């Protein structure tokens, strides 16, 4: 058997989005591209902002000698200074380039953080519904994830969180705004979580890191201000990317930022730089680092996603779906009208609408719809969504 049993099993568990992608291809072949409405993928259809292309052209016209060579594993100094400057502006906490490591996207950043912090058998606490890769990332480094269920608004159940933290807990991983719910954690939620973290640190005599996976940080609506974790816990680390805020998922560019006052900071940074190198990333892509240096305050048109959120939310609730109104990112996580979310997603497929069952995010009974798509795709899905729910009412 060429593939290990463990990986075969993981592939089975983590295959929902890919499965939908493949079924989409087959349905499109059968019914024509324009007659299949694929709301299963979080791959933004919008292009990066104009500033990105101007910068790309300017670099191509004026190449910097040596710019494609190896560099320090933490990344280019000027890029880390730019990221630190932006974070200082946003948080009013003084970050320096030393607090930043450039990474291969948020996925790369999370692997570096987990590898640095965990010994075999250690745990990260995560919150359902979650980005499915978390379990696999933890396993990459001999650890595992412990899942905390949500309340009815997809916020952490604090009692269950308290029970989930053990002496083996090295980190608590949050994702806000959230994939798949679009829910944003308020300062109050962060404060409650961190109070429990500190209570548990005291009880067990351990150090617990709050890690925030925030590739959707800039995609928030309703004029909300982003509540940063750095205000709530000194042992805090952000793992993020420009995959969504600059629409650059294919360029694999992101970063890690550690709280400037984190105890043992230098030891952790040295560990993370080592892991960035030895996981084989070596350093984040050089060209992408040059490009994002001057784009730290630039974001895609968030209003566009907000309009799509408003449109889809109002249509779904009119149809009778129960949906928590997303405050950011570009996903919605409606309740399926039957308990079996996989069966309901199959029903949607019969209507040529592709969605991902909540089971794929550790929360059965719901399904995820993406709206980082063309208006025609979202509009085209509406009759199928309506017909599917009407069969159960
Ligand atoms: C919650 C979450 N975390 C991490 C990632 C990975 O992002 P990146 O493409 O920057 O690795 C994604 C991508 O969709 C995501 O939704």
mmCIF file of C-alpha atoms and ligand atoms in Angstrom:
data_model
loop_
_atom_site.group_PDB
_atom_site.id
_atom_site.type_symbol
_atom_site.label_atom_id
_atom_site.label_comp_id
_atom_site.label_asym_id
_atom_site.label_seq_id
_atom_site.Cartn_x
_atom_site.Cartn_y
_atom_site.Cartn_z
ATOM 1 C CA UNK A 1 0.000 0.000 0.000
ATOM 2 C CA UNK A 2 1.791 3.146 -1.122
ATOM 3 C CA UNK A 3 -0.152 5.611 1.080
ATOM 4 C CA UNK A 4 -0.158 5.164 4.849
ATOM 5 C CA UNK A 5 -3.403 4.235 6.554
ATOM 6 C CA UNK A 6 -3.222 7.437 8.584
ATOM 7 C CA UNK A 7 -3.012 9.648 5.516
ATOM 8 C CA UNK A 8 -5.750 7.677 3.748
ATOM 9 C CA UNK A 9 -7.959 8.246 6.768
ATOM 10 C CA UNK A 10 -7.080 11.971 6.910
ATOM 11 C CA UNK A 11 -7.780 12.337 3.192
ATOM 12 C CA UNK A 12 -11.210 10.858 3.752
ATOM 13 C CA UNK A 13 -11.952 13.235 6.665
ATOM 14 C CA UNK A 14 -10.625 16.320 4.943
ATOM 15 C CA UNK A 15 -12.012 15.775 1.499
ATOM 16 C CA UNK A 16 -15.361 17.592 1.571
ATOM 17 C CA UNK A 17 -14.273 20.715 -0.254
ATOM 18 C CA UNK A 18 -12.259 18.740 -2.811
ATOM 19 C CA UNK A 19 -15.177 16.325 -3.261
ATOM 20 C CA UNK A 20 -17.487 19.244 -4.059
ATOM 21 C CA UNK A 21 -14.879 20.679 -6.410
ATOM 22 C CA UNK A 22 -14.708 17.386 -8.311
ATOM 23 C CA UNK A 23 -18.473 16.957 -8.356
ATOM 24 C CA UNK A 24 -18.721 20.526 -9.655
ATOM 25 C CA UNK A 25 -16.455 19.659 -12.576
ATOM 26 C CA UNK A 26 -18.545 16.627 -13.420
ATOM 27 C CA UNK A 27 -21.863 18.529 -13.122
ATOM 28 C CA UNK A 28 -20.519 21.366 -15.269
ATOM 29 C CA UNK A 29 -19.533 18.844 -17.932
ATOM 30 C CA UNK A 30 -23.038 17.378 -17.805
ATOM 31 C CA UNK A 31 -25.169 20.554 -17.603
ATOM 32 C CA UNK A 32 -22.868 23.319 -18.882
ATOM 33 C CA UNK A 33 -20.763 25.748 -16.829
ATOM 34 C CA UNK A 34 -23.499 28.382 -16.629
ATOM 35 C CA UNK A 35 -26.030 25.944 -15.161
ATOM 36 C CA UNK A 36 -24.019 24.861 -12.112
ATOM 37 C CA UNK A 37 -23.739 27.203 -9.102
ATOM 38 C CA UNK A 38 -20.650 26.403 -7.103
ATOM 39 C CA UNK A 39 -20.764 28.095 -3.694
ATOM 40 C CA UNK A 40 -18.374 25.583 -2.175
ATOM 41 C CA UNK A 41 -15.006 27.268 -2.684
ATOM 42 C CA UNK A 42 -13.337 30.111 -0.767
ATOM 43 C CA UNK A 43 -11.242 31.139 -3.748
ATOM 44 C CA UNK A 44 -11.948 34.873 -4.307
ATOM 45 C CA UNK A 45 -13.033 35.712 -7.847
ATOM 46 C CA UNK A 46 -12.012 39.336 -7.487
ATOM 47 C CA UNK A 47 -8.588 40.474 -8.632
ATOM 48 C CA UNK A 48 -5.945 42.004 -6.367
ATOM 49 C CA UNK A 49 -6.146 45.813 -5.953
ATOM 50 C CA UNK A 50 -4.715 48.077 -8.671
ATOM 51 C CA UNK A 51 -1.839 49.053 -6.359
ATOM 52 C CA UNK A 52 -0.619 45.441 -6.524
ATOM 53 C CA UNK A 53 -0.330 45.529 -10.321
ATOM 54 C CA UNK A 54 1.368 48.964 -10.276
ATOM 55 C CA UNK A 55 3.943 47.646 -7.836
ATOM 56 C CA UNK A 56 4.434 44.463 -9.887
ATOM 57 C CA UNK A 57 5.057 46.552 -13.004
ATOM 58 C CA UNK A 58 7.407 48.872 -11.202
ATOM 59 C CA UNK A 59 9.474 45.936 -9.877
ATOM 60 C CA UNK A 60 9.555 44.327 -13.333
ATOM 61 C CA UNK A 61 10.683 47.624 -14.884
ATOM 62 C CA UNK A 62 13.295 48.294 -12.188
ATOM 63 C CA UNK A 63 14.573 44.941 -10.908
ATOM 64 C CA UNK A 64 16.608 45.131 -7.724
ATOM 65 C CA UNK A 65 19.884 43.267 -8.047
ATOM 66 C CA UNK A 66 19.891 40.147 -5.845
ATOM 67 C CA UNK A 67 16.191 40.310 -5.083
ATOM 68 C CA UNK A 68 15.576 36.668 -6.011
ATOM 69 C CA UNK A 69 18.360 35.225 -3.850
ATOM 70 C CA UNK A 70 18.117 33.476 -0.470
ATOM 71 C CA UNK A 71 17.561 35.860 2.407
ATOM 72 C CA UNK A 72 17.325 35.683 6.214
ATOM 73 C CA UNK A 73 14.776 32.937 7.037
ATOM 74 C CA UNK A 74 12.527 35.452 8.860
ATOM 75 C CA UNK A 75 12.145 37.450 5.640
ATOM 76 C CA UNK A 76 13.224 40.803 4.226
ATOM 77 C CA UNK A 77 13.910 43.473 6.820
ATOM 78 C CA UNK A 78 11.978 46.166 4.935
ATOM 79 C CA UNK A 79 8.919 43.902 4.596
ATOM 80 C CA UNK A 80 8.947 43.020 8.300
ATOM 81 C CA UNK A 81 9.360 46.716 9.143
ATOM 82 C CA UNK A 82 6.334 47.544 6.985
ATOM 83 C CA UNK A 83 4.217 44.826 8.642
ATOM 84 C CA UNK A 84 5.359 45.985 12.100
ATOM 85 C CA UNK A 85 4.450 49.587 11.193
ATOM 86 C CA UNK A 86 0.975 48.583 10.067
ATOM 87 C CA UNK A 87 0.357 46.516 13.218
ATOM 88 C CA UNK A 88 1.588 49.392 15.381
ATOM 89 C CA UNK A 89 -0.912 51.714 13.660
ATOM 90 C CA UNK A 90 -3.753 49.225 14.141
ATOM 91 C CA UNK A 91 -3.030 48.203 17.738
ATOM 92 C CA UNK A 92 -1.140 51.191 19.198
ATOM 93 C CA UNK A 93 1.366 48.590 20.479
ATOM 94 C CA UNK A 94 4.955 49.176 19.310
ATOM 95 C CA UNK A 95 5.905 46.281 17.018
ATOM 96 C CA UNK A 96 9.360 46.073 15.416
ATOM 97 C CA UNK A 97 10.664 43.969 12.535
ATOM 98 C CA UNK A 98 12.009 41.531 15.142
ATOM 99 C CA UNK A 99 8.438 40.619 16.127
ATOM 100 C CA UNK A 100 7.544 39.561 12.574
ATOM 101 C CA UNK A 101 8.359 36.464 10.484
ATOM 102 C CA UNK A 102 7.229 36.339 6.859
ATOM 103 C CA UNK A 103 5.636 32.994 5.932
ATOM 104 C CA UNK A 104 4.151 30.942 3.102
ATOM 105 C CA UNK A 105 0.583 32.044 3.771
ATOM 106 C CA UNK A 106 -1.418 31.552 6.957
ATOM 107 C CA UNK A 107 -1.202 27.780 6.506
ATOM 108 C CA UNK A 108 2.597 27.986 6.554
ATOM 109 C CA UNK A 109 2.469 30.341 9.541
ATOM 110 C CA UNK A 110 0.255 27.972 11.566
ATOM 111 C CA UNK A 111 2.551 25.030 10.870
ATOM 112 C CA UNK A 112 5.567 27.042 12.008
ATOM 113 C CA UNK A 113 3.808 28.157 15.209
ATOM 114 C CA UNK A 114 2.535 24.671 16.082
ATOM 115 C CA UNK A 115 5.866 22.998 15.353
ATOM 116 C CA UNK A 116 7.678 25.533 17.511
ATOM 117 C CA UNK A 117 5.369 25.257 20.518
ATOM 118 C CA UNK A 118 4.386 21.575 20.668
ATOM 119 C CA UNK A 119 6.147 18.491 21.933
ATOM 120 C CA UNK A 120 4.667 15.145 20.836
ATOM 121 C CA UNK A 121 1.401 14.588 22.726
ATOM 122 C CA UNK A 122 0.758 18.295 23.293
ATOM 123 C CA UNK A 123 -2.564 19.872 22.405
ATOM 124 C CA UNK A 124 -4.117 22.940 20.857
ATOM 125 C CA UNK A 125 -7.685 23.830 21.760
ATOM 126 C CA UNK A 126 -9.812 24.793 18.742
ATOM 127 C CA UNK A 127 -13.435 25.888 18.393
ATOM 128 C CA UNK A 128 -16.101 24.279 16.218
ATOM 129 C CA UNK A 129 -16.859 24.993 13.481
ATOM 130 C CA UNK A 130 -13.219 25.149 12.399
ATOM 131 C CA UNK A 131 -10.978 25.231 9.339
ATOM 132 C CA UNK A 132 -10.537 21.525 8.665
ATOM 133 C CA UNK A 133 -6.750 21.688 8.191
ATOM 134 C CA UNK A 134 -6.129 22.465 11.899
ATOM 135 C CA UNK A 135 -6.249 18.781 12.867
ATOM 136 C CA UNK A 136 -3.810 17.860 10.115
ATOM 137 C CA UNK A 137 -1.437 20.732 10.940
ATOM 138 C CA UNK A 138 -1.299 19.670 14.617
ATOM 139 C CA UNK A 139 -0.686 16.059 13.603
ATOM 140 C CA UNK A 140 2.203 17.193 11.356
ATOM 141 C CA UNK A 141 4.044 18.066 14.548
ATOM 142 C CA UNK A 142 3.054 15.120 16.765
ATOM 143 C CA UNK A 143 0.263 17.028 18.507
ATOM 144 C CA UNK A 144 -3.493 17.070 18.315
ATOM 145 C CA UNK A 145 -6.468 19.431 18.566
ATOM 146 C CA UNK A 146 -9.171 19.339 21.171
ATOM 147 C CA UNK A 147 -12.486 20.710 19.940
ATOM 148 C CA UNK A 148 -14.779 23.022 21.923
ATOM 149 C CA UNK A 149 -18.415 23.259 20.751
ATOM 150 C CA UNK A 150 -20.054 26.631 20.040
ATOM 151 C CA UNK A 151 -23.110 28.303 21.517
ATOM 152 C CA UNK A 152 -26.049 29.049 19.206
ATOM 153 C CA UNK A 153 -24.324 32.177 17.847
ATOM 154 C CA UNK A 154 -21.142 30.236 17.005
ATOM 155 C CA UNK A 155 -19.269 31.769 19.920
ATOM 156 C CA UNK A 156 -17.183 29.567 22.248
ATOM 157 C CA UNK A 157 -19.020 27.686 24.987
ATOM 158 C CA UNK A 158 -16.898 28.977 27.861
ATOM 159 C CA UNK A 159 -17.665 26.131 30.282
ATOM 160 C CA UNK A 160 -16.710 23.577 27.648
ATOM 161 C CA UNK A 161 -13.568 25.623 26.946
ATOM 162 C CA UNK A 162 -12.605 25.567 30.612
ATOM 163 C CA UNK A 163 -12.985 21.759 30.610
ATOM 164 C CA UNK A 164 -10.995 21.359 27.395
ATOM 165 C CA UNK A 165 -7.813 23.009 28.687
ATOM 166 C CA UNK A 166 -5.462 20.436 30.240
ATOM 167 C CA UNK A 167 -1.841 20.419 31.393
ATOM 168 C CA UNK A 168 -0.996 19.371 27.810
ATOM 169 C CA UNK A 169 -2.542 22.513 26.266
ATOM 170 C CA UNK A 170 0.172 24.569 24.574
ATOM 171 C CA UNK A 171 -2.078 26.824 22.575
ATOM 172 C CA UNK A 172 -5.601 28.049 22.021
ATOM 173 C CA UNK A 173 -6.318 28.668 18.354
ATOM 174 C CA UNK A 174 -9.058 31.068 17.310
ATOM 175 C CA UNK A 175 -10.186 32.233 13.875
ATOM 176 C CA UNK A 176 -12.076 35.511 13.657
ATOM 177 C CA UNK A 177 -13.766 36.503 11.412
ATOM 178 C CA UNK A 178 -14.451 32.856 11.101
ATOM 179 C CA UNK A 179 -14.402 30.389 8.263
ATOM 180 C CA UNK A 180 -17.117 29.013 7.913
ATOM 181 C CA UNK A 181 -19.488 31.226 9.979
ATOM 182 C CA UNK A 182 -18.282 34.801 9.313
ATOM 183 C CA UNK A 183 -18.626 35.488 13.060
ATOM 184 C CA UNK A 184 -16.290 38.076 14.609
ATOM 185 C CA UNK A 185 -15.091 37.643 18.207
ATOM 186 C CA UNK A 186 -15.758 40.833 20.200
ATOM 187 C CA UNK A 187 -13.357 42.244 22.799
ATOM 188 C CA UNK A 188 -15.650 40.813 25.431
ATOM 189 C CA UNK A 189 -15.391 37.299 23.989
ATOM 190 C CA UNK A 190 -11.588 37.597 23.804
ATOM 191 C CA UNK A 191 -11.446 38.920 27.336
ATOM 192 C CA UNK A 192 -13.540 35.986 28.645
ATOM 193 C CA UNK A 193 -11.375 33.463 26.803
ATOM 194 C CA UNK A 194 -8.176 35.001 28.126
ATOM 195 C CA UNK A 195 -9.437 35.078 31.672
ATOM 196 C CA UNK A 196 -9.917 31.313 31.465
ATOM 197 C CA UNK A 197 -6.498 30.880 29.835
ATOM 198 C CA UNK A 198 -4.847 32.699 32.725
ATOM 199 C CA UNK A 199 -6.905 30.790 35.290
ATOM 200 C CA UNK A 200 -5.679 27.525 33.727
ATOM 201 C CA UNK A 201 -2.063 28.723 33.465
ATOM 202 C CA UNK A 202 -2.199 29.387 37.168
ATOM 203 C CA UNK A 203 -3.909 26.073 37.985
ATOM 204 C CA UNK A 204 -1.450 23.937 35.986
ATOM 205 C CA UNK A 205 1.656 26.104 36.236
ATOM 206 C CA UNK A 206 1.870 26.098 32.402
ATOM 207 C CA UNK A 207 2.191 28.721 29.665
ATOM 208 C CA UNK A 208 -0.622 28.811 27.160
ATOM 209 C CA UNK A 209 -0.330 30.766 23.910
ATOM 210 C CA UNK A 210 -3.316 32.397 22.279
ATOM 211 C CA UNK A 211 -2.864 31.974 18.524
ATOM 212 C CA UNK A 212 -5.098 33.911 16.169
ATOM 213 C CA UNK A 213 -5.548 32.696 12.599
ATOM 214 C CA UNK A 214 -6.783 35.874 10.958
ATOM 215 C CA UNK A 215 -6.532 35.903 7.150
ATOM 216 C CA UNK A 216 -9.971 37.602 7.085
ATOM 217 C CA UNK A 217 -9.051 40.360 9.586
ATOM 218 C CA UNK A 218 -9.517 43.162 7.052
ATOM 219 C CA UNK A 219 -12.728 41.718 5.634
ATOM 220 C CA UNK A 220 -15.159 42.997 8.247
ATOM 221 C CA UNK A 221 -18.444 44.797 7.767
ATOM 222 C CA UNK A 222 -20.889 47.191 9.420
ATOM 223 C CA UNK A 223 -18.036 49.637 10.254
ATOM 224 C CA UNK A 224 -16.854 47.263 12.972
ATOM 225 C CA UNK A 225 -13.367 47.711 14.385
ATOM 226 C CA UNK A 226 -11.215 44.602 14.621
ATOM 227 C CA UNK A 227 -10.632 43.485 18.237
ATOM 228 C CA UNK A 228 -6.961 42.463 18.364
ATOM 229 C CA UNK A 229 -5.816 39.618 20.625
ATOM 230 C CA UNK A 230 -2.715 41.608 21.610
ATOM 231 C CA UNK A 231 -4.892 43.705 23.957
ATOM 232 C CA UNK A 232 -5.947 40.615 25.874
ATOM 233 C CA UNK A 233 -3.029 38.216 26.372
ATOM 234 C CA UNK A 234 0.679 38.834 26.427
ATOM 235 C CA UNK A 235 1.473 35.319 25.206
ATOM 236 C CA UNK A 236 -0.249 35.988 21.898
ATOM 237 C CA UNK A 237 0.733 35.186 18.323
ATOM 238 C CA UNK A 238 -1.009 36.117 15.070
ATOM 239 C CA UNK A 239 -0.753 33.834 12.022
ATOM 240 C CA UNK A 240 -2.155 35.474 8.928
ATOM 241 C CA UNK A 241 -1.761 36.119 5.215
ATOM 242 C CA UNK A 242 -2.628 38.337 2.289
ATOM 243 C CA UNK A 243 -4.561 35.505 0.635
ATOM 244 C CA UNK A 244 -7.900 37.223 1.232
ATOM 245 C CA UNK A 245 -7.279 40.902 2.033
ATOM 246 C CA UNK A 246 -5.178 41.381 -1.124
ATOM 247 C CA UNK A 247 -6.762 38.418 -2.987
ATOM 248 C CA UNK A 248 -3.377 36.700 -3.383
ATOM 249 C CA UNK A 249 -3.972 33.093 -2.231
ATOM 250 C CA UNK A 250 -1.822 31.662 -5.004
ATOM 251 C CA UNK A 251 1.193 33.787 -4.075
ATOM 252 C CA UNK A 252 1.573 32.148 -0.639
ATOM 253 C CA UNK A 253 2.469 35.234 1.348
ATOM 254 C CA UNK A 254 1.669 35.753 5.010
ATOM 255 C CA UNK A 255 3.282 36.454 8.344
ATOM 256 C CA UNK A 256 3.545 35.633 12.030
ATOM 257 C CA UNK A 257 3.479 38.480 14.566
ATOM 258 C CA UNK A 258 4.283 37.884 18.227
ATOM 259 C CA UNK A 259 3.311 40.226 21.052
ATOM 260 C CA UNK A 260 6.301 42.560 21.576
ATOM 261 C CA UNK A 261 6.129 41.977 25.355
ATOM 262 C CA UNK A 262 5.670 38.197 25.198
ATOM 263 C CA UNK A 263 7.889 36.554 27.853
ATOM 264 C CA UNK A 264 10.623 34.354 26.298
ATOM 265 C CA UNK A 265 9.924 36.155 23.028
ATOM 266 C CA UNK A 266 13.398 35.814 21.544
ATOM 267 C CA UNK A 267 13.543 32.082 22.228
ATOM 268 C CA UNK A 268 10.171 31.610 20.505
ATOM 269 C CA UNK A 269 11.196 33.748 17.541
ATOM 270 C CA UNK A 270 14.452 31.824 17.140
ATOM 271 C CA UNK A 271 12.443 28.579 17.264
ATOM 272 C CA UNK A 272 9.964 29.827 14.660
ATOM 273 C CA UNK A 273 12.714 31.029 12.313
ATOM 274 C CA UNK A 274 14.346 27.592 12.615
ATOM 275 C CA UNK A 275 11.001 25.882 11.873
ATOM 276 C CA UNK A 276 10.276 28.156 8.904
ATOM 277 C CA UNK A 277 13.601 26.948 7.493
ATOM 278 C CA UNK A 278 13.410 23.274 8.395
ATOM 279 C CA UNK A 279 9.797 22.726 7.384
ATOM 280 C CA UNK A 280 11.277 23.393 3.963
ATOM 281 C CA UNK A 281 9.662 26.785 3.423
ATOM 282 C CA UNK A 282 13.170 28.332 3.927
ATOM 283 C CA UNK A 283 11.655 31.794 3.535
ATOM 284 C CA UNK A 284 8.436 33.305 2.207
ATOM 285 C CA UNK A 285 8.544 33.961 -1.571
ATOM 286 C CA UNK A 286 10.922 36.853 -2.237
ATOM 287 C CA UNK A 287 8.941 38.550 -4.989
ATOM 288 C CA UNK A 288 5.730 38.435 -2.968
ATOM 289 C CA UNK A 289 7.540 39.980 0.013
ATOM 290 C CA UNK A 290 8.776 42.849 -2.180
ATOM 291 C CA UNK A 291 5.234 43.330 -3.485
ATOM 292 C CA UNK A 292 3.394 43.449 -0.169
ATOM 293 C CA UNK A 293 5.942 45.745 1.515
ATOM 294 C CA UNK A 294 4.214 48.868 0.239
ATOM 295 C CA UNK A 295 0.695 47.357 0.321
ATOM 296 C CA UNK A 296 0.266 46.931 4.061
ATOM 297 C CA UNK A 297 -2.510 49.494 4.284
ATOM 298 C CA UNK A 298 -4.219 48.396 1.047
ATOM 299 C CA UNK A 299 -7.221 46.029 0.990
ATOM 300 C CA UNK A 300 -9.571 44.681 -1.669
ATOM 301 C CA UNK A 301 -12.952 46.401 -1.942
ATOM 302 C CA UNK A 302 -14.569 45.150 1.283
ATOM 303 C CA UNK A 303 -17.808 46.933 0.324
ATOM 304 C CA UNK A 304 -18.174 44.425 -2.495
ATOM 305 C CA UNK A 305 -18.204 41.500 -0.065
ATOM 306 C CA UNK A 306 -20.498 43.403 2.287
ATOM 307 C CA UNK A 307 -23.023 43.927 -0.528
ATOM 308 C CA UNK A 308 -22.868 40.228 -1.401
ATOM 309 C CA UNK A 309 -23.313 39.363 2.301
ATOM 310 C CA UNK A 310 -26.382 41.622 2.513
ATOM 311 C CA UNK A 311 -27.902 40.175 -0.649
ATOM 312 C CA UNK A 312 -27.416 36.489 0.156
ATOM 313 C CA UNK A 313 -28.370 36.871 3.828
ATOM 314 C CA UNK A 314 -31.638 38.607 3.011
ATOM 315 C CA UNK A 315 -32.530 36.062 0.312
ATOM 316 C CA UNK A 316 -31.762 33.066 2.536
ATOM 317 C CA UNK A 317 -33.701 34.375 5.519
ATOM 318 C CA UNK A 318 -36.657 35.221 3.221
ATOM 319 C CA UNK A 319 -36.619 31.610 2.055
ATOM 320 C CA UNK A 320 -36.856 30.451 5.677
ATOM 321 C CA UNK A 321 -33.252 29.480 6.385
ATOM 322 C CA UNK A 322 -31.955 30.138 9.874
ATOM 323 C CA UNK A 323 -28.636 31.978 9.480
ATOM 324 C CA UNK A 324 -26.339 33.794 11.916
ATOM 325 C CA UNK A 325 -25.590 37.080 10.136
ATOM 326 C CA UNK A 326 -21.874 37.115 9.258
ATOM 327 C CA UNK A 327 -19.850 40.152 10.319
ATOM 328 C CA UNK A 328 -16.877 39.379 8.124
ATOM 329 C CA UNK A 329 -15.015 36.968 5.808
ATOM 330 C CA UNK A 330 -17.030 35.716 2.829
ATOM 331 C CA UNK A 331 -18.960 32.700 4.064
ATOM 332 C CA UNK A 332 -22.363 31.945 5.556
ATOM 333 C CA UNK A 333 -23.235 28.910 7.648
ATOM 334 C CA UNK A 334 -27.012 28.351 7.535
ATOM 335 C CA UNK A 335 -28.736 25.636 9.506
ATOM 336 C CA UNK A 336 -29.800 22.724 7.317
ATOM 337 C CA UNK A 337 -33.576 22.167 7.465
ATOM 338 C CA UNK A 338 -32.914 18.501 8.358
ATOM 339 C CA UNK A 339 -30.453 17.052 10.858
ATOM 340 C CA UNK A 340 -28.417 15.327 8.170
ATOM 341 C CA UNK A 341 -26.356 18.101 6.539
ATOM 342 C CA UNK A 342 -24.746 15.662 4.088
ATOM 343 C CA UNK A 343 -28.173 14.589 2.832
ATOM 344 C CA UNK A 344 -29.242 18.225 2.505
ATOM 345 C CA UNK A 345 -26.097 19.126 0.567
ATOM 346 C CA UNK A 346 -26.894 16.188 -1.752
ATOM 347 C CA UNK A 347 -30.374 17.652 -2.187
ATOM 348 C CA UNK A 348 -28.812 21.000 -3.142
ATOM 349 C CA UNK A 349 -26.598 19.189 -5.621
ATOM 350 C CA UNK A 350 -29.698 17.805 -7.327
ATOM 351 C CA UNK A 351 -30.585 21.491 -7.865
ATOM 352 C CA UNK A 352 -27.030 22.044 -9.216
ATOM 353 C CA UNK A 353 -26.027 24.137 -6.193
ATOM 354 C CA UNK A 354 -22.759 23.149 -4.526
ATOM 355 C CA UNK A 355 -22.222 23.748 -0.802
ATOM 356 C CA UNK A 356 -20.043 22.138 1.881
ATOM 357 C CA UNK A 357 -21.674 20.163 4.725
ATOM 358 C CA UNK A 358 -21.023 21.428 8.247
ATOM 359 C CA UNK A 359 -19.624 17.965 9.003
ATOM 360 C CA UNK A 360 -16.549 19.097 7.047
ATOM 361 C CA UNK A 361 -16.010 21.836 9.674
ATOM 362 C CA UNK A 362 -16.730 19.688 12.723
ATOM 363 C CA UNK A 363 -20.332 20.902 13.113
ATOM 364 C CA UNK A 364 -22.989 18.691 11.522
ATOM 365 C CA UNK A 365 -26.460 20.122 10.919
ATOM 366 C CA UNK A 366 -25.247 23.187 8.990
ATOM 367 C CA UNK A 367 -23.772 23.891 5.569
ATOM 368 C CA UNK A 368 -21.320 26.479 4.258
ATOM 369 C CA UNK A 369 -21.961 28.806 1.358
ATOM 370 C CA UNK A 370 -19.165 31.024 -0.021
ATOM 371 C CA UNK A 371 -20.028 34.387 -1.507
ATOM 372 C CA UNK A 372 -16.612 35.503 -2.795
ATOM 373 C CA UNK A 373 -18.149 34.774 -6.179
ATOM 374 C CA UNK A 374 -19.627 36.527 -9.177
ATOM 375 C CA UNK A 375 -23.135 37.923 -8.608
ATOM 376 C CA UNK A 376 -24.439 35.653 -11.414
ATOM 377 C CA UNK A 377 -23.282 32.559 -9.509
ATOM 378 C CA UNK A 378 -24.931 33.685 -6.259
ATOM 379 C CA UNK A 379 -28.127 34.751 -8.022
ATOM 380 C CA UNK A 380 -28.194 31.544 -10.058
ATOM 381 C CA UNK A 381 -28.079 29.456 -6.867
ATOM 382 C CA UNK A 382 -31.188 31.089 -5.362
ATOM 383 C CA UNK A 383 -33.914 29.023 -7.096
ATOM 384 C CA UNK A 384 -32.157 25.785 -6.100
ATOM 385 C CA UNK A 385 -31.685 26.946 -2.499
ATOM 386 C CA UNK A 386 -35.356 27.914 -2.345
ATOM 387 C CA UNK A 387 -36.607 24.672 -3.896
ATOM 388 C CA UNK A 388 -34.433 22.558 -1.578
ATOM 389 C CA UNK A 389 -35.750 24.105 1.658
ATOM 390 C CA UNK A 390 -39.345 24.107 0.428
ATOM 391 C CA UNK A 391 -39.214 20.307 0.237
ATOM 392 C CA UNK A 392 -38.811 20.130 4.015
ATOM 393 C CA UNK A 393 -41.260 22.761 5.202
HETATM 394 C C1 LIG B 1 -9.468 30.023 8.486
HETATM 395 C C2 LIG B 1 -8.365 29.857 7.511
HETATM 396 N N1 LIG B 1 -7.117 29.726 7.968
HETATM 397 C C3 LIG B 1 -6.083 29.563 7.139
HETATM 398 C C4 LIG B 1 -6.267 29.512 5.776
HETATM 399 C C5 LIG B 1 -5.090 29.322 4.888
HETATM 400 O O1 LIG B 1 -4.788 30.521 4.298
HETATM 401 P P1 LIG B 1 -3.524 30.693 3.364
HETATM 402 O O2 LIG B 1 -4.010 30.583 1.960
HETATM 403 O O3 LIG B 1 -3.022 32.045 3.648
HETATM 404 O O4 LIG B 1 -2.550 29.639 3.734
HETATM 405 C C6 LIG B 1 -7.556 29.636 5.247
HETATM 406 C C7 LIG B 1 -7.795 29.550 3.808
HETATM 407 O O5 LIG B 1 -8.874 29.506 3.297
HETATM 408 C C8 LIG B 1 -8.636 29.808 6.139
HETATM 409 O O6 LIG B 1 -9.892 29.932 5.708
#
